[in-house]
Short mmCIF file of C-alpha atoms and ligand atoms in Angstrom, two decimals:
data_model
loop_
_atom_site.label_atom_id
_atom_site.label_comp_id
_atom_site.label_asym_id
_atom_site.label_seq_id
_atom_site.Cartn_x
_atom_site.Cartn_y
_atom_site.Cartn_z
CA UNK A 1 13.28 3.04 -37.01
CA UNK A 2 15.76 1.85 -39.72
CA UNK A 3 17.71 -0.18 -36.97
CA UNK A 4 14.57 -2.08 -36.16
CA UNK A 5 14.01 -2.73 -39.84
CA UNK A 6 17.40 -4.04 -39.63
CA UNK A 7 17.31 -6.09 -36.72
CA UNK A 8 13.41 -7.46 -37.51
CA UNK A 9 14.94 -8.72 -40.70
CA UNK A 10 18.09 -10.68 -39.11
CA UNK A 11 15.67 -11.84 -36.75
CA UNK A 12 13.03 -13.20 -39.14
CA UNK A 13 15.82 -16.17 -39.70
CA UNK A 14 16.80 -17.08 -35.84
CA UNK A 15 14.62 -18.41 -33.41
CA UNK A 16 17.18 -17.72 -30.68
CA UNK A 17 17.63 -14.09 -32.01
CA UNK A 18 13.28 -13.67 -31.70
CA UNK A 19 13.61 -14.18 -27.77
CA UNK A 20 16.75 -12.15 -27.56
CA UNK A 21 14.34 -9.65 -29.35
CA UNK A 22 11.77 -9.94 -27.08
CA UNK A 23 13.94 -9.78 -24.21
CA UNK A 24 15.58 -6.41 -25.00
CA UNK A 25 11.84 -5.26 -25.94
CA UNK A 26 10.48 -5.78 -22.40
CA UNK A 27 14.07 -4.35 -20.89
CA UNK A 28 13.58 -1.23 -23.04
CA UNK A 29 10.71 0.04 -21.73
CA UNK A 30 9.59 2.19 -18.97
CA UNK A 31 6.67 0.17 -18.02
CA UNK A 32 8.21 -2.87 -18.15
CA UNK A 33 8.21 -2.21 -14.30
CA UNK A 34 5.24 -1.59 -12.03
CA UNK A 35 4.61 1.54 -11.29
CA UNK A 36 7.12 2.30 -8.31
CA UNK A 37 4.93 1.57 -5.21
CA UNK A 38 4.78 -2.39 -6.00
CA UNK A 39 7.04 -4.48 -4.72
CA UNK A 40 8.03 -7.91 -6.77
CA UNK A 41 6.48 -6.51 -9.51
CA UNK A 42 8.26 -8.19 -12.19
CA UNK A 43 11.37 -11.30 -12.25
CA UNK A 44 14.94 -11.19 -14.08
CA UNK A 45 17.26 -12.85 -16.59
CA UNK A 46 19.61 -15.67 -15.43
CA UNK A 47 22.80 -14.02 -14.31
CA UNK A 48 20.76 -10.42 -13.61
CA UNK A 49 21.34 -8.20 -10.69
CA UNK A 50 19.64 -4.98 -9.56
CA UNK A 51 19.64 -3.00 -6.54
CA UNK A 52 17.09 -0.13 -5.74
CA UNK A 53 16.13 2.55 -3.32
CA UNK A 54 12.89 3.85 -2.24
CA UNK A 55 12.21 6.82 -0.27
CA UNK A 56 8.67 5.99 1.21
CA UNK A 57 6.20 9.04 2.87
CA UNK A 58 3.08 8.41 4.32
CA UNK A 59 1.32 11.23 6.02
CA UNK A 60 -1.41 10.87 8.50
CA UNK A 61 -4.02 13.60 9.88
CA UNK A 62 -7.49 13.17 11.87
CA UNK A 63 -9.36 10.81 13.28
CA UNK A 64 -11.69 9.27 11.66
CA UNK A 65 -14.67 5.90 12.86
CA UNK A 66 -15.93 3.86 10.24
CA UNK A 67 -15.91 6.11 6.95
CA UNK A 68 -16.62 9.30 9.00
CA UNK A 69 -14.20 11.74 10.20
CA UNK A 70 -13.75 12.62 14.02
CA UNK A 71 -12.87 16.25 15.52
CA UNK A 72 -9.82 15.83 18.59
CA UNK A 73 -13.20 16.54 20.79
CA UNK A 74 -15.04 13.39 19.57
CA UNK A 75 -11.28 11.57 19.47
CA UNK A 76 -10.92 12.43 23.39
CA UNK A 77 -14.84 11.54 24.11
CA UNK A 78 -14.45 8.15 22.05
CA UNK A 79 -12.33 6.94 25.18
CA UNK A 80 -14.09 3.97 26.80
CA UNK A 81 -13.47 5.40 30.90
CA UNK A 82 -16.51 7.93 31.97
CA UNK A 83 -13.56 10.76 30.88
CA UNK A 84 -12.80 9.71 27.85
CA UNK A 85 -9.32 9.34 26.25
CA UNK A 86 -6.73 11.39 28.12
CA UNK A 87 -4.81 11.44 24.98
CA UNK A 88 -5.43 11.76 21.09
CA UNK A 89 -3.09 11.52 18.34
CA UNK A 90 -3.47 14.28 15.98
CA UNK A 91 -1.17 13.55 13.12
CA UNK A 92 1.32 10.85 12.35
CA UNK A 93 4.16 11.10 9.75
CA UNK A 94 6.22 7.76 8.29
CA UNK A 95 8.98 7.75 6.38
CA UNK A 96 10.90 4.75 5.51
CA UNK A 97 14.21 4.02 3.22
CA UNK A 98 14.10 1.00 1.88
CA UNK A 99 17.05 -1.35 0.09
CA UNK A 100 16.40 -4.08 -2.44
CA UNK A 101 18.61 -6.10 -4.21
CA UNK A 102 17.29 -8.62 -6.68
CA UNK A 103 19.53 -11.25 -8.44
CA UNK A 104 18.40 -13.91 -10.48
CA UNK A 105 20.67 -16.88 -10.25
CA UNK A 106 18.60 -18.99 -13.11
CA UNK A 107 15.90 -17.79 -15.42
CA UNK A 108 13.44 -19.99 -13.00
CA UNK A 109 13.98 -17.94 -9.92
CA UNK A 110 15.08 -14.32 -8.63
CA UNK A 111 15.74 -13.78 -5.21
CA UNK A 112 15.17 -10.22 -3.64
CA UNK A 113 16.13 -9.02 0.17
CA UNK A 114 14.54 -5.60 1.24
CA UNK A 115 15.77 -4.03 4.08
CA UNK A 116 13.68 -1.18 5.33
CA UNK A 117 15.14 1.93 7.53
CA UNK A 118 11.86 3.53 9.21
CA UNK A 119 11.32 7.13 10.82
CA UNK A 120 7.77 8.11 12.54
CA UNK A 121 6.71 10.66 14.33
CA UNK A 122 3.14 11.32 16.07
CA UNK A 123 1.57 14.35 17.31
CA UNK A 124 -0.88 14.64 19.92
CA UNK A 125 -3.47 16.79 22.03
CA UNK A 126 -3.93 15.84 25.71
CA UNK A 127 -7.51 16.19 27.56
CA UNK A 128 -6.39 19.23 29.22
CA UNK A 129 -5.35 21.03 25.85
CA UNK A 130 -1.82 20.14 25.59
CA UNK A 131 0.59 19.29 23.30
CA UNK A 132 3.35 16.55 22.38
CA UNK A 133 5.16 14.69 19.93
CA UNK A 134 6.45 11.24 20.23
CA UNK A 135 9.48 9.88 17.60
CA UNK A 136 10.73 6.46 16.75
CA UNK A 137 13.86 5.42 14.07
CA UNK A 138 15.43 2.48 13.38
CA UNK A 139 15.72 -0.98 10.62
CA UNK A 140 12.29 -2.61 9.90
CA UNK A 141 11.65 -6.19 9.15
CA UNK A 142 14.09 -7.26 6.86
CA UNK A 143 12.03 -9.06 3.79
CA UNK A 144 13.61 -12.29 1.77
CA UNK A 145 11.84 -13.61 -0.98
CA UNK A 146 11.58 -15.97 -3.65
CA UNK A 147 9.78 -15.34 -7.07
CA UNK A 148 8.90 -18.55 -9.49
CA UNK A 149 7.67 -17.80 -13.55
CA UNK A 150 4.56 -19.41 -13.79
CA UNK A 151 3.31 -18.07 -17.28
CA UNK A 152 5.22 -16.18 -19.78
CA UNK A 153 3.61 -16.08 -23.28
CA UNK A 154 4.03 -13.22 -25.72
CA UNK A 155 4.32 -9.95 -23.69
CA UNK A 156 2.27 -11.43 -20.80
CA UNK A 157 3.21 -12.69 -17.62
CA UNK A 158 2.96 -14.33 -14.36
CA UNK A 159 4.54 -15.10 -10.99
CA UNK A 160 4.26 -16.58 -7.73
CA UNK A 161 5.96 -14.41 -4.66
CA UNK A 162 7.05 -16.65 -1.58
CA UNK A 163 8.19 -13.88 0.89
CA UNK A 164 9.50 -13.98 4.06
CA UNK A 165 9.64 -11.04 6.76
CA UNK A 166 12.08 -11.03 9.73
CA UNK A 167 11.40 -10.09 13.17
CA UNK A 168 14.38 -7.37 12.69
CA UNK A 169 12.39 -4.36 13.40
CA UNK A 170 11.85 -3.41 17.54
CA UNK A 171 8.89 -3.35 18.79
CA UNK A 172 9.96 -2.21 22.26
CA UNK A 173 10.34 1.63 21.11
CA UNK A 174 10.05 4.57 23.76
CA UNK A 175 9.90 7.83 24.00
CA UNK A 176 8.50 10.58 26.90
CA UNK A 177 4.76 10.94 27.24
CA UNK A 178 3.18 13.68 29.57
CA UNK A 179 2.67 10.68 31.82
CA UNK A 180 6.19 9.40 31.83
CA UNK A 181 7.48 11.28 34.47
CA UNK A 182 10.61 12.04 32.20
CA UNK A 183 10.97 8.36 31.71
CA UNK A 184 11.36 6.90 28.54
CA UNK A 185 8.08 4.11 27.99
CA UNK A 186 7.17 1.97 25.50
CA UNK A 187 5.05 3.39 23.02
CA UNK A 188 1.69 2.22 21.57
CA UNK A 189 1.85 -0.36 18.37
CA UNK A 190 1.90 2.23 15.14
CA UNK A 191 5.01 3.52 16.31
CA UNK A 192 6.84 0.46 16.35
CA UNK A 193 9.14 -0.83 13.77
CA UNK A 194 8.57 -4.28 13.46
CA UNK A 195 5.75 -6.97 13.55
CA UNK A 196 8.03 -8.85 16.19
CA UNK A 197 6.83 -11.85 14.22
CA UNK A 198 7.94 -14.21 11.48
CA UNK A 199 5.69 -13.20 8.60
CA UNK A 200 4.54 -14.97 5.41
CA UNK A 201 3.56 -12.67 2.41
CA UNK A 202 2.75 -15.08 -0.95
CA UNK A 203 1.87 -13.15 -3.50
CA UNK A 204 0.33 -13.39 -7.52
CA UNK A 205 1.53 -10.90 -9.94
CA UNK A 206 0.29 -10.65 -13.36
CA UNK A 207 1.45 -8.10 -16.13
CA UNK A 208 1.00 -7.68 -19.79
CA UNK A 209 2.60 -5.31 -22.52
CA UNK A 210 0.75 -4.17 -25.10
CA UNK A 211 1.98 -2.11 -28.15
CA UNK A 212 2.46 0.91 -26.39
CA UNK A 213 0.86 0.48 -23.00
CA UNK A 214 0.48 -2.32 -20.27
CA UNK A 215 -1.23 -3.10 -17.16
CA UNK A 216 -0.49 -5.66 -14.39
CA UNK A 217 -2.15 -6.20 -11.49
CA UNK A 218 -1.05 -8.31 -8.06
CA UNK A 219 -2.57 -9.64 -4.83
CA UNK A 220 -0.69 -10.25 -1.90
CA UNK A 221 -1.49 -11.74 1.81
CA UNK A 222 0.53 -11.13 4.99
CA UNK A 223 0.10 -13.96 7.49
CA UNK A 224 1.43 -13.85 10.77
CA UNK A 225 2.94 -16.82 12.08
CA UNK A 226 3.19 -18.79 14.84
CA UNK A 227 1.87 -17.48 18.06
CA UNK A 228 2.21 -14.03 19.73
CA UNK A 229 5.75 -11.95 19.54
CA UNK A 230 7.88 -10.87 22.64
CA UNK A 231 5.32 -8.34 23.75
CA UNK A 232 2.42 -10.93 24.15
CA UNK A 233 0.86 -9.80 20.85
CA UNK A 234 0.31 -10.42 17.43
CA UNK A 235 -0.19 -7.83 14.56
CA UNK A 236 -3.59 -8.72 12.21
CA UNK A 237 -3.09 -10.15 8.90
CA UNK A 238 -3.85 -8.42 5.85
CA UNK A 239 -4.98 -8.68 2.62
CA UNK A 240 -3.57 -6.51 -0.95
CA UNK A 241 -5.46 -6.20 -3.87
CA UNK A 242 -3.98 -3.80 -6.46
CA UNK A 243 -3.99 -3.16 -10.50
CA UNK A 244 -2.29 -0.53 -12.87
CA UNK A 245 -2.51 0.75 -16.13
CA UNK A 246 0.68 2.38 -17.71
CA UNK A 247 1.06 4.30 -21.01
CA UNK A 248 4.54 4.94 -22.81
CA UNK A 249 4.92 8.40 -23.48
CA UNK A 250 8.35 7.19 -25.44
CA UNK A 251 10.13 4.15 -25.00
CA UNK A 252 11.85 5.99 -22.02
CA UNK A 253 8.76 7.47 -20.19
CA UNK A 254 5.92 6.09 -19.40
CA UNK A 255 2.28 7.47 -16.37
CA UNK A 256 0.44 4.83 -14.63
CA UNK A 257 -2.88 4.55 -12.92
CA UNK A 258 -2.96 2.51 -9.70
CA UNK A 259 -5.66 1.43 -7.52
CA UNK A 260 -5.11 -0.45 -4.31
CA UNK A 261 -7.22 -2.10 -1.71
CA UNK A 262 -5.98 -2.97 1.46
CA UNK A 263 -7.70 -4.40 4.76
CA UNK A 264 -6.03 -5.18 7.62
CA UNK A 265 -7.13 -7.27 11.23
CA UNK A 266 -6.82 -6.31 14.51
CA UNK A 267 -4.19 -7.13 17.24
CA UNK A 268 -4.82 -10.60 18.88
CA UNK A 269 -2.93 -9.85 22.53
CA UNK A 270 -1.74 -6.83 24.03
CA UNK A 271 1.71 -5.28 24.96
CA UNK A 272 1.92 -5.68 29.02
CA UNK A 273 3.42 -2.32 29.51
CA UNK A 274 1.44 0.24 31.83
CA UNK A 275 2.29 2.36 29.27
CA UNK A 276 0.31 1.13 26.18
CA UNK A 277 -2.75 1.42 28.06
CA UNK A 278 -6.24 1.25 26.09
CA UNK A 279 -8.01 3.56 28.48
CA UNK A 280 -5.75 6.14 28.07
CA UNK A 281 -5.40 6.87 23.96
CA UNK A 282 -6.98 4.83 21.19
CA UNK A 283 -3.48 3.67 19.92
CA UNK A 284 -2.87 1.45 22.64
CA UNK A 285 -5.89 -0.24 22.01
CA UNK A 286 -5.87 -3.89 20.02
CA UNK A 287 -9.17 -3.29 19.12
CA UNK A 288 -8.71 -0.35 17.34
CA UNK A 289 -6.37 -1.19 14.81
CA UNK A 290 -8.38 -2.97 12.07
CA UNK A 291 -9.24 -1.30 8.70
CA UNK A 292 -9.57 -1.21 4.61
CA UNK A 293 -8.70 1.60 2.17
CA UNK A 294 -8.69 2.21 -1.32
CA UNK A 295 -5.79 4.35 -2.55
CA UNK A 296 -5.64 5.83 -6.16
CA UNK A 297 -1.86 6.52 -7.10
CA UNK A 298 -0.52 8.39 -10.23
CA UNK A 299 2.93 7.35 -11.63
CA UNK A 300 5.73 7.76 -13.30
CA UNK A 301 8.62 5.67 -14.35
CA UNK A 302 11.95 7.00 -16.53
CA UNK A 303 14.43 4.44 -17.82
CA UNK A 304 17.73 6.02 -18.99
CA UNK A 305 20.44 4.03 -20.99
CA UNK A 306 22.53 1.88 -18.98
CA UNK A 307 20.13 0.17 -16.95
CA UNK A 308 18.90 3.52 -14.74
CA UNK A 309 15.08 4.03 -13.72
CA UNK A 310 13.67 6.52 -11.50
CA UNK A 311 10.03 6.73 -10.69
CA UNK A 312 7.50 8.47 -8.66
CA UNK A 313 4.35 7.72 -7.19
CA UNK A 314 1.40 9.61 -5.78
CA UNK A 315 -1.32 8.52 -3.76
CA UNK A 316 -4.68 9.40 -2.14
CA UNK A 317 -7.41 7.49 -0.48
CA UNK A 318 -10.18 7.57 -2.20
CA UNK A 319 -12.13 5.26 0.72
CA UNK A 320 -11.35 4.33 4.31
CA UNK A 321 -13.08 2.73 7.10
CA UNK A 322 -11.37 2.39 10.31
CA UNK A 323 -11.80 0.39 13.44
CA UNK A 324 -11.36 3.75 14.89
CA UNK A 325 -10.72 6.19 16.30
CA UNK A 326 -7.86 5.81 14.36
CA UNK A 327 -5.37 7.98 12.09
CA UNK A 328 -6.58 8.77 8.76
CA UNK A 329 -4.42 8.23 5.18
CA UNK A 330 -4.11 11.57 3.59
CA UNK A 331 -1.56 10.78 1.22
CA UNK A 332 1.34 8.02 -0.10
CA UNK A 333 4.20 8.96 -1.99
CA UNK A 334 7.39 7.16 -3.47
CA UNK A 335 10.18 7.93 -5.12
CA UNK A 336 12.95 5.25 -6.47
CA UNK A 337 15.80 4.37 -8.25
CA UNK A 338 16.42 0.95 -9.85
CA UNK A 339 19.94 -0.17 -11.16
CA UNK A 340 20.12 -3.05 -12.91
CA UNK A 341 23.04 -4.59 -15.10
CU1 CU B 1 14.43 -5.99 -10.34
#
């Protein structure tokens, strides 16, 4: 308290020592970054660098059409051939690592690369009662992005995103299915890693601190461009809509609240391989991709001396309509740790 005295007072005198004051105020709180699930959340200082990693779990159970929820029965029966689907997935766990480094080379621009490492895994029950499990692993799209200050004016802010994703990530994944013959086939479109196409994903962010708690909120697009990728498809654009609240326990501590709407298209084209056939399970099927949810996440970001943060995040959908059947969200959760210096 005395030191703040102190410093308020030197400060009163020098303009240049106010922003410098500022500056160190928006460093030394938690909450001066989003809660841990948002990515390009906030810019840096001329001459900053920070690296980060994420460890990323999404967990998937049931089927669900629309809002309603689908039993494996109703899955199977769903199938458009006069026998239904001989496969339905059951469950569907993804895991993904993901790198960022950030560096700001002037106070007008930081540049971030994320490079994602993915793991999935899908369950599933066959027609005639059986079971199997199908894994993928590997890099993702590699993301590059640029992000411009358009608004920074006593504690609140604004940016512009220009992001870029990679066609790094394979989509020509196999694994074994029943059907495979002990083969190793391409597997339908959630288990691939990649979009197989250049990507665009602008984005807004806005955030403001207030004496003792914040908010920020941010709305990004992903647009797929040019035409279809190397399997003779293209994955549906989508659309991010998301705000948070976040309160400082101490200047080291602060919970969020985080709501997040997402809808995404369906697949224009289809991947050739006998394989990733639509008759046979809905996630081979273009047409069954689309969707929107609404995810409510709890947070929590620690900042340590030294520039150290670690955060969590937790999240559940709290509405879902899917072009199904399809997969349902159960859950979302994130854990990270941000260096910067
Ligand atoms: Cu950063």
């Amino acid at each position: 308290m005395k030191n703040a005295f102190v410093l308020a007072g030197a400060c009163a005198a020098s303009f240049t020592c106010s922003v410098l004051n500022a500056h160190e105020n928006h460093a030394a709180r938690a909450d001066s970054h989003a809660p841990i699930g948002v990515m390009a959340d906030h810019m840096h200082k001329e001459g900053e660098w920070m690296f980060s990693y994420r460890y990323m779990h999404m967990a998937m159970e049931g089927n669900r059409d629309g809002d309603r929820r689908l039993s494996t029965a109703e899955t199977l029966a769903a199938g458009p051939g006069p026998m239904g689907y001989m496969v339905a997935p059951l469950k569907m766990d993804m895991q993904m690592h993901m790198f960022g480094a950030m560096y700001a080379p002037s106070d007008k621009v930081t540049l971030m690369l994320m490079v994602p490492y993915l793991e999935t895994e899908m369950d599933h029950e066959t027609a005639s009662g059986g079971r199997f499990i199908t894994k993928t692993e590997g890099l993702g799209d590699i993301r590059v992005a640029a992000l411009l200050p358009l608004y920074d004016y006593q504690g609140g802010k604004m940016h512009a995103t220009m992001a870029l994703s990679l066609p790094t990530g394979s989509i020509e994944e196999k694994d074994q299915t029943p059907a495979s013959m002990g083969n190793e086939v391409i597997l339908p479109y959630p288990m691939q890693l990649g979009s197989g196409t250049y990507d665009l994903r602008p984005a807004i962010t806005w955030s403001k601190l207030n004496q003792g708690w914040s908010w920020g909120a941010q709305t990004t697009a992903t647009i797929r461009l040019g035409g279809d990728n190397d399997r003779d498809y293209r994955l549906g654009n989508a659309l991010d809509v998301q705000s948070w609240v976040a309160w400082n326990l101490s200047s080291a501590i602060s919970v969020s609240s985080r709501l997040q709407w997402q809808s995404w298209q369906n697949i224009e084209g289809a991947d050739p391989a006998p394989s990733v056939n639509p008759m046979m399970v809905p996630t081979a099927d273009p047409e069954r991709r689309a969707g929107r949810r609404t995810d409510l996440h709890l947070g929590v970001n620690w900042l340590s001396s030294g520039g150290h943060r670690l955060a969590l995040e937790y999240g559940v959908p709290v509405q879902q309509n899917l072009n199904g059947p399809q997969l349902e969200v159960d859950s979302t959760a994130t854990i990270g740790y941000q260096y910067a210096f």
